[in-house]
mmCIF file of C-alpha atoms in Angstrom:
data_model
loop_
_atom_site.group_PDB
_atom_site.id
_atom_site.type_symbol
_atom_site.label_atom_id
_atom_site.label_comp_id
_atom_site.label_asym_id
_atom_site.label_seq_id
_atom_site.Cartn_x
_atom_site.Cartn_y
_atom_site.Cartn_z
ATOM 1 C CA MET A 1123 92.086 -54.342 -29.818
ATOM 2 C CA ALA A 1124 91.952 -58.039 -28.852
ATOM 3 C CA THR A 1125 91.766 -57.188 -25.183
ATOM 4 C CA ALA A 1126 88.547 -55.235 -25.760
ATOM 5 C CA PHE A 1127 86.821 -58.406 -26.891
ATOM 6 C CA ALA A 1128 88.312 -60.538 -24.057
ATOM 7 C CA ASN A 1129 85.862 -59.145 -21.548
ATOM 8 C CA GLN A 1130 82.767 -59.809 -23.744
ATOM 9 C CA LEU A 1131 80.273 -62.641 -23.096
ATOM 10 C CA THR A 1132 80.900 -65.510 -25.425
ATOM 11 C CA ASN A 1133 77.352 -66.970 -25.146
ATOM 12 C CA ARG A 1134 74.765 -64.332 -26.209
ATOM 13 C CA ASN A 1135 71.698 -66.495 -25.605
ATOM 14 C CA PHE A 1136 69.351 -65.342 -22.835
ATOM 15 C CA LEU A 1137 68.302 -67.435 -19.887
ATOM 16 C CA SER A 1138 64.737 -68.800 -20.205
ATOM 17 C CA PRO A 1139 62.386 -68.790 -17.255
ATOM 18 C CA ALA A 1140 60.933 -72.077 -18.472
ATOM 19 C CA GLY A 1141 64.249 -73.927 -18.491
ATOM 20 C CA PHE A 1142 64.481 -75.621 -15.132
ATOM 21 C CA GLN A 1143 63.929 -78.807 -13.228
ATOM 22 C CA PHE A 1144 63.399 -78.900 -9.440
ATOM 23 C CA SER A 1145 63.922 -81.826 -7.118
ATOM 24 C CA ILE A 1146 63.593 -82.640 -3.468
ATOM 25 C CA THR A 1147 65.575 -85.780 -2.370
ATOM 26 C CA LYS A 1148 62.954 -86.662 0.333
ATOM 27 C CA GLU A 1149 59.801 -86.087 -1.741
ATOM 28 C CA PRO A 1150 60.416 -86.887 -5.370
ATOM 29 C CA LYS A 1151 56.637 -86.782 -6.105
ATOM 30 C CA VAL A 1152 56.688 -82.969 -5.975
ATOM 31 C CA SER A 1153 59.473 -82.684 -8.470
ATOM 32 C CA PHE A 1154 57.693 -83.868 -11.612
ATOM 33 C CA PHE A 1155 54.885 -81.395 -11.325
ATOM 34 C CA CYS A 1156 56.893 -78.342 -10.442
ATOM 35 C CA THR A 1157 55.817 -75.343 -12.517
ATOM 36 C CA THR A 1158 57.706 -72.482 -10.877
ATOM 37 C CA ALA A 1159 60.623 -72.189 -8.515
ATOM 38 C CA THR A 1160 62.834 -69.214 -7.590
ATOM 39 C CA ILE A 1161 66.463 -68.693 -6.661
ATOM 40 C CA PRO A 1162 65.876 -66.938 -3.381
ATOM 41 C CA GLU A 1163 67.095 -63.491 -2.645
ATOM 42 C CA LEU A 1164 70.451 -63.108 -0.865
ATOM 43 C CA SER A 1165 71.140 -59.973 1.204
ATOM 44 C CA PHE A 1166 73.897 -58.807 3.409
ATOM 45 C CA GLU A 1167 73.506 -56.920 6.671
ATOM 46 C CA THR A 1168 75.454 -53.706 6.976
ATOM 47 C CA THR A 1169 76.801 -51.981 10.024
ATOM 48 C CA VAL A 1170 77.035 -48.234 10.443
ATOM 49 C CA GLN A 1171 80.456 -46.656 11.212
ATOM 50 C CA PRO A 1172 79.721 -43.341 12.904
ATOM 51 C CA SER A 1173 81.577 -40.256 11.449
ATOM 52 C CA TYR A 1174 81.425 -36.677 12.304
ATOM 53 C CA LEU A 1175 80.245 -35.730 8.826
ATOM 54 C CA LYS A 1176 78.145 -38.673 7.763
ATOM 55 C CA ASP A 1177 77.511 -42.119 9.070
ATOM 56 C CA ILE A 1178 79.171 -44.673 6.678
ATOM 57 C CA ASP A 1179 77.646 -48.095 5.847
ATOM 58 C CA ILE A 1180 80.164 -50.934 5.945
ATOM 59 C CA PRO A 1181 79.812 -54.674 5.373
ATOM 60 C CA GLY A 1182 78.198 -56.494 8.298
ATOM 61 C CA GLU A 1183 78.623 -60.006 9.580
ATOM 62 C CA LYS A 1184 75.613 -62.082 8.356
ATOM 63 C CA ILE A 1185 74.192 -63.112 5.048
ATOM 64 C CA GLN A 1186 70.423 -63.514 5.011
ATOM 65 C CA TYR A 1187 68.793 -66.100 2.617
ATOM 66 C CA GLY A 1188 65.268 -65.610 1.420
ATOM 67 C CA ASP A 1189 62.611 -68.407 1.556
ATOM 68 C CA LEU A 1190 62.542 -71.030 -1.263
ATOM 69 C CA ILE A 1191 59.024 -71.019 -2.787
ATOM 70 C CA VAL A 1192 57.999 -73.574 -5.393
ATOM 71 C CA ARG A 1193 54.666 -74.028 -7.082
ATOM 72 C CA PHE A 1194 53.549 -77.435 -8.400
ATOM 73 C CA LEU A 1195 50.509 -78.928 -10.142
ATOM 74 C CA VAL A 1196 48.512 -81.079 -7.715
ATOM 75 C CA ASP A 1197 47.991 -84.577 -8.989
ATOM 76 C CA GLU A 1198 44.452 -86.102 -8.957
ATOM 77 C CA ASP A 1199 45.225 -88.365 -6.055
ATOM 78 C CA LEU A 1200 46.812 -85.577 -3.999
ATOM 79 C CA LYS A 1201 49.936 -87.649 -3.548
ATOM 80 C CA ASN A 1202 52.381 -84.773 -4.135
ATOM 81 C CA TYR A 1203 50.330 -82.309 -2.000
ATOM 82 C CA MET A 1204 50.004 -84.821 0.772
ATOM 83 C CA ALA A 1205 53.804 -85.536 0.697
ATOM 84 C CA ILE A 1206 54.522 -81.876 1.745
ATOM 85 C CA HIS A 1207 51.472 -81.775 3.995
ATOM 86 C CA ASN A 1208 52.469 -84.829 5.916
ATOM 87 C CA TRP A 1209 56.079 -83.634 6.152
ATOM 88 C CA LEU A 1210 54.866 -80.353 7.493
ATOM 89 C CA THR A 1211 52.450 -81.782 10.046
ATOM 90 C CA GLY A 1212 54.910 -84.541 11.120
ATOM 91 C CA LEU A 1213 57.376 -81.765 12.031
ATOM 92 C CA GLY A 1214 54.987 -79.291 13.538
ATOM 93 C CA TYR A 1215 51.958 -80.941 15.124
ATOM 94 C CA PRO A 1216 51.792 -84.654 14.620
ATOM 95 C CA GLU A 1217 48.472 -86.186 15.595
ATOM 96 C CA THR A 1218 50.135 -89.434 16.708
ATOM 97 C CA THR A 1219 53.500 -90.427 18.045
ATOM 98 C CA LYS A 1220 53.800 -92.745 14.883
ATOM 99 C CA GLU A 1221 53.468 -89.661 12.693
ATOM 100 C CA PHE A 1222 56.310 -87.994 14.577
ATOM 101 C CA LYS A 1223 58.380 -91.200 14.650
ATOM 102 C CA ASP A 1224 57.981 -91.536 10.876
ATOM 103 C CA GLU A 1225 59.621 -88.046 10.332
ATOM 104 C CA THR A 1226 62.423 -88.358 12.895
ATOM 105 C CA THR A 1227 63.330 -92.019 13.221
ATOM 106 C CA ALA A 1228 65.383 -94.188 10.882
ATOM 107 C CA GLU A 1229 64.417 -97.779 10.099
ATOM 108 C CA ASP A 1230 66.757 -99.159 12.753
ATOM 109 C CA THR A 1231 64.539 -97.105 15.243
ATOM 110 C CA SER A 1232 67.390 -94.708 16.123
ATOM 111 C CA ARG A 1233 66.425 -91.005 16.400
ATOM 112 C CA ASP A 1234 67.728 -89.161 13.323
ATOM 113 C CA MET A 1235 67.176 -85.410 13.286
ATOM 114 C CA ASN A 1236 68.440 -85.430 9.742
ATOM 115 C CA LEU A 1237 65.274 -87.133 8.558
ATOM 116 C CA GLN A 1238 63.427 -83.856 9.316
ATOM 117 C CA PHE A 1239 65.484 -82.209 6.558
ATOM 118 C CA SER A 1240 66.081 -82.896 2.883
ATOM 119 C CA ASP A 1241 68.440 -81.575 0.236
ATOM 120 C CA GLY A 1242 67.071 -80.177 -2.963
ATOM 121 C CA SER A 1243 68.281 -78.786 -6.238
ATOM 122 C CA LEU A 1244 67.141 -76.505 -8.888
ATOM 123 C CA THR A 1245 68.721 -77.416 -12.207
ATOM 124 C CA ILE A 1246 68.965 -74.551 -14.644
ATOM 125 C CA LEU A 1247 68.793 -75.401 -18.286
ATOM 126 C CA ASN A 1248 70.189 -73.625 -21.214
ATOM 127 C CA SER A 1249 68.458 -72.900 -24.644
ATOM 128 C CA ASN A 1250 69.347 -76.508 -25.687
ATOM 129 C CA TYR A 1251 67.783 -77.923 -22.409
ATOM 130 C CA ARG A 1252 71.176 -78.984 -21.132
ATOM 131 C CA THR A 1253 72.252 -78.277 -17.570
ATOM 132 C CA SER A 1254 74.119 -74.969 -17.311
ATOM 133 C CA ALA A 1255 73.994 -74.645 -13.526
ATOM 134 C CA ILE A 1256 72.635 -76.298 -10.434
ATOM 135 C CA VAL A 1257 71.347 -74.472 -7.302
ATOM 136 C CA LYS A 1258 71.915 -76.874 -4.381
ATOM 137 C CA PHE A 1259 69.842 -76.297 -1.179
ATOM 138 C CA ASN A 1260 71.093 -77.925 2.020
ATOM 139 C CA ASP A 1261 68.813 -78.977 4.906
ATOM 140 C CA LEU A 1262 65.352 -78.029 3.360
ATOM 141 C CA PHE A 1263 62.212 -78.263 5.487
ATOM 142 C CA PRO A 1264 58.703 -76.978 4.676
ATOM 143 C CA THR A 1265 57.202 -74.038 6.567
ATOM 144 C CA SER A 1266 53.913 -73.702 4.682
ATOM 145 C CA ILE A 1267 51.847 -75.089 1.918
ATOM 146 C CA SER A 1268 48.984 -73.118 0.276
ATOM 147 C CA SER A 1269 45.265 -74.028 0.568
ATOM 148 C CA LEU A 1270 43.154 -75.656 -2.238
ATOM 149 C CA GLU A 1271 39.961 -73.841 -2.943
ATOM 150 C CA PHE A 1272 37.210 -75.932 -4.448
ATOM 151 C CA ASP A 1273 34.475 -74.077 -6.330
ATOM 152 C CA THR A 1274 31.425 -75.456 -8.172
ATOM 153 C CA ALA A 1275 30.807 -72.204 -9.878
ATOM 154 C CA VAL A 1276 33.946 -72.476 -12.005
ATOM 155 C CA THR A 1277 33.139 -72.754 -15.714
ATOM 156 C CA ASP A 1278 36.621 -73.172 -17.083
ATOM 157 C CA ILE A 1279 38.698 -75.838 -15.436
ATOM 158 C CA GLN A 1280 42.066 -74.695 -14.214
ATOM 159 C CA TYR A 1281 44.009 -77.390 -12.504
ATOM 160 C CA PHE A 1282 45.087 -76.898 -8.930
ATOM 161 C CA THR A 1283 48.565 -75.601 -8.063
ATOM 162 C CA ALA A 1284 50.027 -75.412 -4.683
ATOM 163 C CA ASP A 1285 52.755 -73.198 -3.321
ATOM 164 C CA ALA A 1286 55.165 -74.746 -0.803
ATOM 165 C CA THR A 1287 57.634 -72.510 1.232
ATOM 166 C CA PHE A 1288 60.830 -73.959 2.527
ATOM 167 C CA LYS A 1289 63.562 -72.774 4.867
ATOM 168 C CA TYR A 1290 67.127 -74.194 4.385
ATOM 169 C CA THR A 1291 70.557 -73.728 5.794
ATOM 170 C CA VAL A 1292 72.450 -72.460 2.744
ATOM 171 C CA TYR A 1293 72.417 -72.633 -1.001
ATOM 172 C CA SER A 1294 75.231 -72.686 -3.510
ATOM 173 C CA ILE A 1295 75.268 -72.349 -7.211
ATOM 174 C CA VAL A 1296 77.551 -74.788 -9.037
ATOM 175 C CA GLY A 1297 78.353 -75.767 -12.627
ATOM 176 C CA PRO A 1298 76.779 -78.522 -14.571
ATOM 177 C CA ASP A 1299 79.179 -81.167 -12.948
ATOM 178 C CA GLY A 1300 77.507 -80.477 -9.691
ATOM 179 C CA ARG A 1301 80.825 -79.596 -7.970
ATOM 180 C CA THR A 1302 82.528 -76.556 -9.562
ATOM 181 C CA ARG A 1303 81.471 -73.169 -8.333
ATOM 182 C CA LEU A 1304 80.503 -70.726 -11.045
#
């Protein structure tokens, strides 16, 4: 009888979609106003093994990671929006060599490709708002930021939010200590 209960969950509280904190090492201004973030999808390619009766799907060789998309409230001075905007333009199409240099050069003027990337983390909080897990993203870089549409015909003020999309190398989900895999 005791073994039947050994396989049961001990914590019967449900995970809240509002219990999270998101942070980007390179751009902390975005973190405070983050309103939504997702753990991206994870998919595995399959290979087909031919058979005379039916082709059989077998595990493939590569894992595909979905894009990381975060939504954040835009501050009145556009500081958090411009942080992502400038990072994106500095990587993609800088207007000046200084803009490119600021994204790829360390203070000692050596070229550092790591400055193009940043690590990030999505801290998942339990029902008591304590860390229950951390999703660590390695080598983040932005690929898009949404537009901001101004409209004088608006009668009810809804503050701006912006969506930022990031690519990354890999993510891992670890325990509250930041090291132990769940």
